[in-house]
């Protein structure tokens, strides 16, 4: 039987790998990479290569790189993502069928944790359900950017006995602004926090966590929003990509 590992590698620094992830890396025969087009991607590839150089067994594995399909512009966001996943499923099934021998272990390195805003697990399950390839698979959890944000700002995610939500700017738009209480926002990179600058919210913002460009900003959103939006815009323009995450927390008197 072939085996596929989805290994969570944490959000950007080799120190964020768990012991389980490191042990798993050492069992891998073939690492698969789906590379996206676009400026700045070399840096993300370099981070993953650094992780392999530090932890994987160099005499054992080989890497296979395939081009990630472009995101479909189909009818609406959800339909677009579904088409995109279908295209990726065809590519990943092809990789498993053609590049992995029976008894071998293949792996995808998943940024952060595989269960959080990452499509690979869904795609793998879809490949199996549709019989596009046959293999066993395992998920190795990783430290998420959510945990890293909290640790770097030295904050609790929940308030005593309270809750927090993890969301995206698109989903947050469905919540009335005055009902946002304690929300971690991911997948932004366009300074959507600026929409809420009239609210009594504090922001705890982190960009490029775990990398040499890590930036942390926190305080009153009303005061910070214009400069922070400009900082995010500049960072994205200079590097060609921006990974940022933030907690919006309603201020209690
Ligand atoms: C496709 S999602 C992947 C999330 C990942 N699976 C996780 O567990 O954190 C990418 C988003 O995660 C957040 N993110 C991931 N790594 C980050 C980092 N090093 N610094 C800041 N945000 C990060 C950003 O919100 C980014 O837009």
Short mmCIF file of C-alpha atoms and ligand atoms in Angstrom, two decimals:
data_model
loop_
_atom_site.label_atom_id
_atom_site.label_comp_id
_atom_site.label_asym_id
_atom_site.label_seq_id
_atom_site.Cartn_x
_atom_site.Cartn_y
_atom_site.Cartn_z
CA UNK A 1 0.00 0.00 0.00
CA UNK A 2 1.17 3.55 -0.70
CA UNK A 3 1.06 6.02 2.15
CA UNK A 4 0.54 9.77 2.08
CA UNK A 5 1.39 12.06 4.98
CA UNK A 6 -0.01 15.57 5.39
CA UNK A 7 2.57 17.08 7.69
CA UNK A 8 1.80 20.34 9.48
CA UNK A 9 5.03 22.35 9.57
CA UNK A 10 3.91 25.36 11.60
CA UNK A 11 3.76 28.90 10.28
CA UNK A 12 7.24 29.66 9.04
CA UNK A 13 10.12 28.73 11.31
CA UNK A 14 11.85 25.33 11.56
CA UNK A 15 11.61 25.54 15.36
CA UNK A 16 7.82 25.32 15.07
CA UNK A 17 7.87 21.70 13.89
CA UNK A 18 6.69 19.16 16.44
CA UNK A 19 8.71 16.04 17.26
CA UNK A 20 5.98 14.01 15.56
CA UNK A 21 6.41 16.05 12.38
CA UNK A 22 10.20 15.64 12.47
CA UNK A 23 9.93 11.87 12.93
CA UNK A 24 7.40 11.71 10.08
CA UNK A 25 9.66 13.75 7.75
CA UNK A 26 12.37 11.14 8.20
CA UNK A 27 10.13 8.36 6.86
CA UNK A 28 9.31 10.12 3.59
CA UNK A 29 10.47 8.83 0.19
CA UNK A 30 8.88 11.54 -1.96
CA UNK A 31 7.92 15.10 -1.02
CA UNK A 32 5.32 16.61 -3.31
CA UNK A 33 5.13 20.34 -3.91
CA UNK A 34 2.43 22.21 -5.77
CA UNK A 35 3.99 25.52 -6.68
CA UNK A 36 1.94 28.64 -7.28
CA UNK A 37 2.89 31.24 -9.82
CA UNK A 38 3.70 34.71 -8.59
CA UNK A 39 6.24 37.01 -7.09
CA UNK A 40 7.60 36.22 -3.66
CA UNK A 41 6.88 32.51 -3.76
CA UNK A 42 10.63 31.70 -3.76
CA UNK A 43 10.77 32.77 -0.13
CA UNK A 44 8.06 30.29 0.86
CA UNK A 45 9.83 27.54 -1.07
CA UNK A 46 13.09 28.45 0.68
CA UNK A 47 11.45 28.14 4.11
CA UNK A 48 10.25 24.65 3.22
CA UNK A 49 13.65 23.69 1.81
CA UNK A 50 15.29 24.91 5.03
CA UNK A 51 12.95 22.63 6.98
CA UNK A 52 13.86 19.65 4.80
CA UNK A 53 17.58 20.45 5.05
CA UNK A 54 17.36 20.63 8.82
CA UNK A 55 15.20 17.59 9.54
CA UNK A 56 14.68 15.21 6.59
CA UNK A 57 16.96 12.30 5.71
CA UNK A 58 18.83 13.68 2.68
CA UNK A 59 19.92 10.24 1.49
CA UNK A 60 16.37 8.96 1.42
CA UNK A 61 13.95 11.36 -0.18
CA UNK A 62 13.42 13.04 -3.49
CA UNK A 63 11.18 16.01 -4.26
CA UNK A 64 8.66 16.24 -7.05
CA UNK A 65 7.38 19.67 -7.99
CA UNK A 66 4.19 20.20 -10.01
CA UNK A 67 2.56 23.44 -11.05
CA UNK A 68 -0.44 24.40 -8.96
CA UNK A 69 -3.47 25.04 -11.20
CA UNK A 70 -4.68 28.64 -11.43
CA UNK A 71 -7.70 29.54 -9.37
CA UNK A 72 -10.83 29.27 -11.48
CA UNK A 73 -12.76 32.47 -12.07
CA UNK A 74 -16.02 30.44 -12.09
CA UNK A 75 -19.39 31.66 -10.92
CA UNK A 76 -18.90 32.85 -7.32
CA UNK A 77 -16.35 32.15 -4.62
CA UNK A 78 -17.49 28.67 -3.48
CA UNK A 79 -17.91 27.33 -7.03
CA UNK A 80 -14.49 28.76 -7.93
CA UNK A 81 -12.86 26.97 -4.99
CA UNK A 82 -14.66 23.70 -5.87
CA UNK A 83 -13.33 23.82 -9.46
CA UNK A 84 -9.87 24.66 -8.18
CA UNK A 85 -9.94 21.69 -5.78
CA UNK A 86 -11.05 19.41 -8.65
CA UNK A 87 -8.10 20.55 -10.75
CA UNK A 88 -5.74 20.00 -7.82
CA UNK A 89 -7.24 16.54 -7.14
CA UNK A 90 -6.42 15.45 -10.70
CA UNK A 91 -2.82 16.64 -10.31
CA UNK A 92 -2.29 15.10 -6.86
CA UNK A 93 -3.83 11.77 -7.93
CA UNK A 94 -1.46 11.80 -10.92
CA UNK A 95 1.52 12.40 -8.64
CA UNK A 96 0.55 9.54 -6.33
CA UNK A 97 -0.08 7.16 -9.25
CA UNK A 98 3.06 8.05 -11.20
CA UNK A 99 5.67 9.05 -8.62
CA UNK A 100 5.03 6.80 -5.63
CA UNK A 101 5.79 3.07 -5.70
CA UNK A 102 3.84 0.53 -3.69
CA UNK A 103 5.14 0.50 -0.10
CA UNK A 104 6.56 4.04 -0.37
CA UNK A 105 5.58 7.09 1.66
CA UNK A 106 4.82 10.44 0.05
CA UNK A 107 4.16 13.72 1.84
CA UNK A 108 2.85 17.22 1.50
CA UNK A 109 4.26 19.83 3.85
CA UNK A 110 1.31 21.87 5.03
CA UNK A 111 1.82 25.40 6.28
CA UNK A 112 0.63 25.67 9.90
CA UNK A 113 -1.88 22.88 10.59
CA UNK A 114 -3.57 20.79 7.87
CA UNK A 115 -7.03 21.25 9.46
CA UNK A 116 -7.07 25.04 9.30
CA UNK A 117 -7.83 26.89 6.03
CA UNK A 118 -5.96 24.45 3.86
CA UNK A 119 -7.63 22.42 1.12
CA UNK A 120 -5.22 19.48 0.91
CA UNK A 121 -7.04 17.16 3.33
CA UNK A 122 -10.38 17.73 1.58
CA UNK A 123 -8.77 17.08 -1.78
CA UNK A 124 -7.06 13.88 -0.57
CA UNK A 125 -10.37 12.54 0.77
CA UNK A 126 -12.05 13.44 -2.50
CA UNK A 127 -9.37 11.56 -4.49
CA UNK A 128 -10.04 8.44 -2.42
CA UNK A 129 -13.83 8.79 -2.61
CA UNK A 130 -13.66 9.08 -6.40
CA UNK A 131 -11.18 6.20 -6.72
CA UNK A 132 -8.63 8.37 -8.54
CA UNK A 133 -5.77 6.75 -6.59
CA UNK A 134 -5.39 4.17 -3.81
CA UNK A 135 -3.38 4.90 -0.68
CA UNK A 136 -3.53 5.17 3.08
CA UNK A 137 -3.06 8.60 4.63
CA UNK A 138 -2.24 10.25 7.92
CA UNK A 139 -2.48 13.81 9.23
CA UNK A 140 0.34 15.16 11.39
CA UNK A 141 -0.88 18.27 13.25
CA UNK A 142 1.10 21.49 13.22
CA UNK A 143 1.27 24.69 15.23
CA UNK A 144 -1.18 27.14 13.66
CA UNK A 145 -0.67 30.80 12.90
CA UNK A 146 -3.50 31.42 15.41
CA UNK A 147 -1.47 29.96 18.29
CA UNK A 148 1.64 31.73 17.11
CA UNK A 149 -0.14 35.09 17.01
CA UNK A 150 -1.32 34.61 20.60
CA UNK A 151 2.12 33.51 21.80
CA UNK A 152 4.00 36.36 20.11
CA UNK A 153 1.60 38.96 21.56
CA UNK A 154 1.55 37.10 24.90
CA UNK A 155 -2.25 37.15 24.99
CA UNK A 156 -5.00 34.67 25.78
CA UNK A 157 -7.27 33.87 22.84
CA UNK A 158 -10.37 33.57 25.01
CA UNK A 159 -11.40 35.75 27.87
CA UNK A 160 -12.34 33.97 31.12
CA UNK A 161 -15.07 31.45 30.29
CA UNK A 162 -15.53 33.14 26.91
CA UNK A 163 -15.25 32.18 23.28
CA UNK A 164 -13.34 33.30 20.24
CA UNK A 165 -14.07 32.84 16.57
CA UNK A 166 -11.65 32.17 13.76
CA UNK A 167 -12.81 33.71 10.53
CA UNK A 168 -11.93 35.41 7.25
CA UNK A 169 -12.72 38.95 6.05
CA UNK A 170 -15.30 37.49 3.65
CA UNK A 171 -17.11 35.60 6.43
CA UNK A 172 -16.75 38.46 8.92
CA UNK A 173 -18.65 40.73 6.55
CA UNK A 174 -21.77 38.69 7.35
CA UNK A 175 -21.52 39.70 11.03
CA UNK A 176 -22.86 43.14 11.99
CA UNK A 177 -19.81 45.20 12.92
CA UNK A 178 -21.10 46.00 16.41
CA UNK A 179 -21.37 42.27 17.17
CA UNK A 180 -17.72 41.49 16.55
CA UNK A 181 -16.43 40.57 19.98
CA UNK A 182 -13.34 38.38 19.88
CA UNK A 183 -12.42 37.27 16.38
CA UNK A 184 -9.20 36.01 14.85
CA UNK A 185 -9.08 36.98 11.17
CA UNK A 186 -7.05 35.04 8.62
CA UNK A 187 -6.61 35.13 4.83
CA UNK A 188 -6.81 38.91 4.61
CA UNK A 189 -3.69 40.69 3.28
CA UNK A 190 -5.90 43.62 2.14
CA UNK A 191 -6.28 45.41 5.47
CA UNK A 192 -9.96 44.49 5.90
CA UNK A 193 -9.59 45.52 9.56
CA UNK A 194 -9.84 49.13 8.39
CA UNK A 195 -13.58 48.57 7.80
CA UNK A 196 -14.04 48.29 11.56
CA UNK A 197 -12.07 51.37 12.55
CA UNK A 198 -15.22 53.04 13.94
CA UNK A 199 -15.70 50.23 16.47
CA UNK A 200 -14.33 50.04 20.02
CA UNK A 201 -11.92 47.28 19.14
CA UNK A 202 -8.33 46.50 19.94
CA UNK A 203 -6.27 44.81 17.27
CA UNK A 204 -3.41 42.35 17.78
CA UNK A 205 -1.80 42.08 14.35
CA UNK A 206 1.03 39.81 13.25
CA UNK A 207 2.63 39.54 9.83
CA UNK A 208 5.18 36.99 8.59
CA UNK A 209 5.17 35.31 12.01
CA UNK A 210 8.20 33.14 12.63
CA UNK A 211 10.19 34.62 9.75
CA UNK A 212 12.87 37.30 9.80
CA UNK A 213 10.26 39.87 8.67
CA UNK A 214 7.91 39.16 11.57
CA UNK A 215 6.03 42.34 12.54
CA UNK A 216 3.76 42.75 15.55
CA UNK A 217 1.44 45.70 16.18
CA UNK A 218 -1.23 46.02 18.85
CA UNK A 219 -3.51 48.67 20.28
CA UNK A 220 -6.64 50.70 19.62
CA UNK A 221 -7.90 49.94 16.11
CA UNK A 222 -9.34 53.46 15.65
CA UNK A 223 -5.92 54.97 16.16
CA UNK A 224 -3.87 52.32 14.38
CA UNK A 225 -6.00 51.43 11.34
CA UNK A 226 -4.74 54.03 8.79
CA UNK A 227 -1.02 53.45 9.46
CA UNK A 228 -1.44 49.71 9.78
CA UNK A 229 -3.31 49.51 6.48
CA UNK A 230 -0.47 51.41 4.83
CA UNK A 231 2.14 49.16 6.48
CA UNK A 232 0.31 46.06 5.18
CA UNK A 233 0.04 47.55 1.69
CA UNK A 234 3.73 48.45 1.61
CA UNK A 235 4.86 45.06 2.90
CA UNK A 236 2.80 43.29 0.27
CA UNK A 237 4.10 45.56 -2.48
CA UNK A 238 7.75 45.13 -1.42
CA UNK A 239 7.79 41.38 -0.90
CA UNK A 240 5.10 40.36 -3.37
CA UNK A 241 3.12 38.47 -0.70
CA UNK A 242 1.72 39.10 2.75
CA UNK A 243 0.68 36.60 5.37
CA UNK A 244 -1.02 38.45 8.21
CA UNK A 245 -3.38 37.42 10.95
CA UNK A 246 -5.04 39.45 13.68
CA UNK A 247 -7.32 39.32 16.66
CA UNK A 248 -10.08 41.94 16.87
CA UNK A 249 -11.21 42.23 20.47
CA UNK A 250 -14.01 44.47 21.72
CA UNK A 251 -12.85 46.73 24.49
CA UNK A 252 -14.72 46.27 27.80
CA UNK A 253 -14.92 49.26 30.12
C1 LIG B 1 -3.98 29.26 3.58
S1 LIG B 1 -4.05 29.83 5.23
C2 LIG B 1 -3.13 28.59 6.03
C3 LIG B 1 -3.29 28.57 7.51
C4 LIG B 1 -2.45 27.51 8.18
N1 LIG B 1 -2.92 26.18 7.82
C5 LIG B 1 -2.39 27.63 9.70
O1 LIG B 1 -2.61 26.62 10.38
O2 LIG B 1 -2.05 28.70 10.17
C6 LIG B 1 -2.94 31.19 5.15
C7 LIG B 1 -3.29 32.25 6.16
O3 LIG B 1 -2.82 31.85 7.43
C8 LIG B 1 -2.28 32.96 8.13
N2 LIG B 1 -0.83 32.73 8.30
C9 LIG B 1 -0.18 31.60 8.01
N3 LIG B 1 1.12 31.70 8.32
C10 LIG B 1 1.29 32.94 8.81
C11 LIG B 1 2.43 33.66 9.30
N4 LIG B 1 3.64 33.09 9.33
N5 LIG B 1 2.23 34.92 9.73
C12 LIG B 1 1.01 35.49 9.72
N6 LIG B 1 -0.08 34.87 9.25
C13 LIG B 1 0.05 33.61 8.81
C14 LIG B 1 -2.58 34.18 7.28
O4 LIG B 1 -3.81 34.71 7.68
C15 LIG B 1 -2.65 33.59 5.89
O5 LIG B 1 -3.43 34.40 5.03
#
